[in-house]
Structures are given as structure tokens and as C-alpha cells.
Coordinates of C-alpha atoms in Angstrom, one line a residue:
D1 CA -22.9 -13.2 8.7
A2 CA -26.0 -10.9 9.7
R3 CA -23.9 -8.3 8.6
G4 CA -23.5 -9.5 5.4
M5 CA -20.7 -8.1 3.2
E6 CA -17.5 -8.3 4.8
E7 CA -15.0 -5.9 3.4
F8 CA -11.7 -4.3 3.7
P9 CA -9.6 -6.5 5.6
T10 CA -6.5 -6.4 7.4
L11 CA -4.7 -9.0 9.4
S12 CA -2.7 -7.9 12.2
P13 CA 0.7 -7.7 12.1
N14 CA 1.0 -10.5 15.4
S15 CA -1.2 -12.8 13.1
R16 CA -3.4 -12.8 15.8
T17 CA -6.9 -10.8 15.1
V18 CA -8.2 -9.1 11.6
A19 CA -9.9 -6.4 11.7
F20 CA -12.7 -5.9 8.3
V21 CA -15.4 -3.5 7.7
A22 CA -19.1 -4.5 7.8
H23 CA -22.4 -2.4 7.5
A24 CA -24.5 -1.7 10.9
G25 CA -27.2 0.3 12.2
G26 CA -27.1 2.3 8.7
H27 CA -23.1 2.6 7.8
L28 CA -19.7 0.3 7.4
Q29 CA -18.1 -0.2 11.3
L30 CA -15.2 -1.1 11.4
F31 CA -14.9 -4.8 13.7
V32 CA -11.9 -7.7 14.6
R33 CA -12.0 -10.5 15.1
L34 CA -9.5 -12.8 16.9
V35 CA -8.1 -15.7 13.6
A36 CA -8.2 -18.6 16.1
G37 CA -12.3 -17.8 16.1
G38 CA -14.6 -16.7 18.9
G39 CA -16.8 -13.3 18.9
T40 CA -16.5 -9.7 17.1
L41 CA -15.7 -6.8 18.1
Q42 CA -17.3 -3.5 17.7
L43 CA -15.2 -0.5 17.3
T44 CA -16.9 2.6 15.6
H45 CA -20.5 2.9 16.2
D46 CA -21.0 6.8 15.2
A47 CA -23.6 7.8 11.9
A48 CA -20.1 7.3 9.5
N49 CA -18.5 4.7 6.8
H50 CA -15.3 3.7 8.0
L51 CA -13.2 2.2 5.6
Y52 CA -9.1 1.2 4.5
P53 CA -8.2 0.2 8.4
R54 CA -5.3 -0.7 8.8
W55 CA -3.0 -1.7 11.6
A56 CA 0.2 -0.5 12.9
P57 CA 3.2 -2.0 13.4
D58 CA 2.5 -2.8 17.1
S59 CA -0.8 -4.7 16.0
A60 CA -2.4 -1.9 19.3
S61 CA -4.4 0.4 17.0
I62 CA -5.7 0.8 13.8
L63 CA -5.9 3.4 10.8
Y64 CA -8.8 4.1 9.1
Y65 CA -11.1 6.6 6.7
S66 CA -13.5 8.3 6.9
P67 CA -14.7 9.9 3.5
A68 CA -17.7 13.2 4.4
P69 CA -20.9 13.4 4.5
D70 CA -21.6 15.5 1.1
G71 CA -18.9 12.7 -1.0
D72 CA -17.1 16.9 -2.0
S73 CA -15.3 17.4 0.5
P74 CA -11.7 15.7 1.6
G75 CA -12.9 13.3 4.7
A76 CA -10.3 12.7 7.6
I77 CA -7.9 9.6 8.3
W78 CA -8.6 8.5 12.5
E79 CA -7.1 5.8 14.9
V80 CA -8.9 3.4 17.4
P81 CA -7.0 1.5 20.3
A82 CA -7.3 -1.7 18.8
L83 CA -9.8 -3.0 21.6
G84 CA -11.4 -0.8 21.8
G85 CA -11.6 4.1 22.7
A86 CA -12.4 6.4 21.2
A87 CA -10.9 7.4 18.3
R88 CA -8.6 10.2 17.1
R89 CA -8.5 11.9 14.0
I90 CA -4.9 13.0 12.7
T91 CA -5.1 14.9 9.5
S92 CA -8.0 15.3 5.9
T93 CA -7.1 13.7 3.5
V94 CA -9.7 12.0 -0.2
G95 CA -8.8 8.6 0.8
G96 CA -7.3 6.0 3.0
A97 CA -4.0 5.8 4.1
D98 CA -1.5 2.8 5.0
I99 CA 1.9 3.0 8.4
S100 CA 5.3 1.9 8.1
H101 CA 6.4 -1.3 8.8
D102 CA 8.6 1.1 11.6
G103 CA 5.6 3.0 13.3
A104 CA 6.6 6.3 12.2
R105 CA 5.4 7.9 9.0
I106 CA 1.5 7.4 7.2
V107 CA 1.2 8.1 4.0
F108 CA -2.3 8.9 1.8
P109 CA -3.0 10.5 -1.0
R110 CA -4.8 15.4 -0.9
L111 CA -6.7 17.3 -1.9
V112 CA -3.8 21.2 -2.1
D113 CA -4.8 24.2 -4.0
G114 CA -6.6 22.4 -6.9
R115 CA -3.1 19.8 -6.7
M116 CA -3.9 16.4 -6.3
E117 CA -1.0 14.9 -4.5
L118 CA 1.0 11.4 -2.2
A119 CA 2.2 12.9 1.1
V120 CA 4.0 11.4 3.1
A121 CA 3.5 12.1 7.3
A122 CA 5.0 11.5 11.0
R123 CA 2.0 9.9 12.7
D124 CA 0.4 13.1 14.1
A125 CA 0.8 14.6 11.1
S126 CA 3.6 17.1 11.3
N127 CA 6.5 17.0 9.3
L128 CA 4.4 17.1 6.0
Q129 CA 6.3 16.5 3.0
T130 CA 4.8 16.1 -1.3
I131 CA 6.5 12.3 -1.9
A132 CA 4.8 13.1 -5.4
P133 CA 2.2 15.0 -7.5
I134 CA -0.8 12.6 -8.9
Q135 CA -3.3 13.9 -11.3
L136 CA -6.1 15.0 -10.8
G137 CA -9.6 13.6 -13.0
Y138 CA -8.8 10.3 -11.0
Y139 CA -9.3 7.8 -7.6
Y140 CA -6.8 7.3 -5.1
L141 CA -6.6 4.2 -3.5
T142 CA -5.2 1.4 -1.0
P143 CA -1.4 3.8 -0.5
R144 CA 1.0 0.2 0.7
W145 CA 4.5 1.0 2.1
S146 CA 6.9 -2.1 1.2
P147 CA 8.2 -4.7 3.6
D148 CA 11.8 -1.7 3.9
D149 CA 9.6 1.2 3.4
R150 CA 11.6 2.2 0.4
L151 CA 8.8 2.6 -1.3
I152 CA 4.8 3.1 -2.0
A153 CA 2.6 2.1 -4.1
Y154 CA -1.3 2.6 -4.8
Q155 CA -3.6 2.1 -7.6
R156 CA -5.3 4.7 -9.5
G157 CA -8.5 4.4 -10.8
I158 CA -11.5 5.0 -12.9
S159 CA -14.9 3.6 -14.2
N160 CA -13.4 0.0 -14.2
A161 CA -9.7 1.5 -15.5
H162 CA -7.8 0.8 -12.7
E163 CA -3.7 1.2 -13.2
I164 CA -0.5 0.7 -10.3
F165 CA 1.9 3.1 -10.0
V166 CA 5.3 2.7 -7.5
V167 CA 7.0 5.7 -6.1
P168 CA 9.8 5.8 -4.0
S169 CA 8.7 6.7 0.0
S170 CA 11.7 9.5 -0.6
G171 CA 9.9 11.2 -3.9
G172 CA 10.3 10.6 -6.8
Q173 CA 8.6 10.2 -10.0
P174 CA 5.4 8.0 -10.2
R175 CA 6.1 4.7 -12.2
Q176 CA 2.9 2.4 -13.0
I177 CA 3.2 -1.3 -13.8
T178 CA 0.4 -2.7 -14.7
Q179 CA -0.6 -1.7 -18.6
H180 CA -4.2 -3.6 -18.6
G181 CA -6.4 -0.9 -17.2
A182 CA -8.8 -3.5 -16.0
L183 CA -10.7 -3.0 -12.1
I184 CA -8.7 -3.8 -9.5
E185 CA -10.2 -4.1 -6.0
G186 CA -6.7 -4.2 -3.0
I187 CA -2.9 -3.7 -3.1
T188 CA -0.5 -5.2 -1.2
W189 CA 3.0 -6.1 -0.9
A190 CA 4.5 -10.1 -0.9
A191 CA 5.8 -10.6 3.0
T192 CA 9.0 -10.4 0.8
G193 CA 9.3 -6.8 -0.7
D194 CA 9.8 -8.0 -4.2
R195 CA 6.2 -8.2 -5.6
L196 CA 2.9 -7.1 -5.4
V197 CA -0.9 -8.9 -4.7
F198 CA -3.2 -7.7 -6.3
S199 CA -7.3 -8.2 -7.1
S200 CA -7.5 -8.2 -10.9
S201 CA -10.8 -8.3 -13.4
Q202 CA -8.3 -9.1 -16.0
G203 CA -9.5 -11.4 -18.5
A204 CA -13.0 -11.1 -17.3
T205 CA -15.7 -10.4 -19.8
I206 CA -18.7 -9.6 -17.6
W207 CA -17.9 -5.5 -17.7
Y208 CA -21.1 -4.5 -14.9
L209 CA -19.5 -6.0 -11.1
P210 CA -17.0 -8.1 -12.9
P211 CA -14.8 -11.6 -11.2
T212 CA -12.0 -10.5 -9.8
N213 CA -9.2 -13.4 -8.9
L214 CA -5.4 -12.5 -7.5
W215 CA -2.4 -12.1 -9.5
S216 CA 1.4 -11.2 -8.7
I217 CA 3.8 -8.4 -9.7
D218 CA 6.7 -7.6 -9.7
A219 CA 7.9 -4.3 -8.4
D220 CA 9.4 -3.7 -11.4
G221 CA 6.3 -4.3 -13.8
R222 CA 7.7 -7.9 -15.1
N223 CA 6.2 -11.8 -14.0
L224 CA 2.2 -10.9 -13.9
R225 CA 0.9 -14.3 -12.6
Q226 CA -2.8 -15.0 -11.5
L227 CA -2.6 -17.2 -8.5
T228 CA -6.5 -17.8 -8.6
F229 CA -9.2 -19.7 -10.2
G230 CA -12.3 -20.4 -10.5
E231 CA -16.0 -19.1 -9.4
A232 CA -14.9 -17.3 -6.6
S233 CA -13.9 -13.5 -6.4
Y234 CA -11.3 -12.3 -4.3
A235 CA -10.8 -8.7 -3.3
Y236 CA -8.2 -6.6 -0.7
P237 CA -6.0 -9.6 -0.6
D238 CA -3.0 -7.7 2.6
V239 CA -0.3 -9.3 3.3
N240 CA 1.2 -9.3 6.6
P241 CA 4.4 -8.8 7.8
G242 CA 4.4 -12.8 8.9
G243 CA 3.8 -14.1 5.2
G244 CA -0.3 -14.9 6.2
L245 CA -3.3 -13.8 3.7
V246 CA -6.5 -12.3 4.6
A247 CA -9.0 -11.5 1.6
T248 CA -12.4 -10.6 0.8
R249 CA -14.6 -13.5 -1.1
L250 CA -17.5 -14.0 -2.4

């Protein structure tokens, strides 16, 4: 494709459409494409980067994250209609967000008074609750609600050393479920809700731009299994409620 790299794919809950991010006009913009084929529709056009799209449960709109242009200030979560239209700013954040399967809540990392925390709020950012404090000095990516909305998984990273954590969506102590210190490029819950699928460079011998494969692990940290093999890399997997999986392949 003329846009080059197509990243952060996410499959709509109705399995009809894929949203993804690609370069256009000097910035990362949000696109959608029907799974059945055809052209693409560009949803964002402003002079900013747009990352980590997430579908609303009704497949009618998409949440995404836009980092601050200066790279130091918090960015923001936005919501845009899936068929195009004006985007709506929801709240400030320091990373991507996810929307619960009941459509009522969002989860996102935020910086407040010099502290980092994982927060849950209503779709309009009201009724905000801190569900877990998180450590400074790391970046936090891809928070994901479990299919029953009872748990939230997220990845914590520094350089090429990433780990996956799981925390109750009602609040509690995060539990680290991986122990391998490799690069992780995206996590998603299996449709069954008992395990996570993620992209990892575990076992790679190349430090710079290591290849990544898909792996799965139980939500309690057991039964780590490699799912893909070979020369191709797979990143940012996403599984929709019907069990369909989409990923970026390099």
C-alpha cells in the first residue's frame, strides 16, 4: 500500500471493518477498511498523530489517542464516528485507552500531581476512579478490558523490556503475569477471557528491531505458548468478541 506501514489494527465487534493507523500528510492518521475488501476511508486529517484505535461495542465509533506535539505534556483521548465526521475530545491521558464491552466505561493511564495511575471513567470522562497506582519511569500501553469487563490487562515498558500486568477493573493490586523482559508489541484478550494473546520478541537474538511472534498466556501467568513461527513478525494483535483475530505482519 502507498501509505507504507499499517499499524495498530483493530477489528470491529461486528467483524465487518478493520481500523488502523498509517502515514498520510506527514502524520499518522486513522483509516477504516471493510474486511470484505475495497478502498479505505481516512477518518482523521488534522496535523497530529493518531494512535491505538479502539472500537465502541456498537461498531459505530472509534476511540484513539493523540500524543501532545511537544512530547512532554499529556495527550488526549478522542472519539470519531466510524463513517467519518467531527472527532470529540474526551479527556487527557499519557497513553492509549480502551472501552468496556458494555460500552459504559473507558480505562486509561494518567499523570496527576506527579503520580501515575490507571483510571476508569464513564464514556464522557465523568465518575473517574483510580483503580491502581502505577510506577513512574515506565510507559504504559494497550490497556484492555477482559470480555466480561471484570479484569484489565496492560503492558508496562522501558526500552526493550516490557511486561504484562492484570488488575481487577473494580480496583486492586496489579499482578505481573509475564517474566521475560522482552519487547512486547500489543496485547489482547482471547474471546474466551481465560488468556491473553500478545506480540513478543522473546527468544529473538537480535537486539535492535527484533522479530516478534504471537504468544498466549493464561490470565494467571501459566501456560505460556508460542503461536506463530518463521521469518515474519506479528505485532498489535486484536481479537473481537466473535473470536476473529487481526494483526500487523512485517
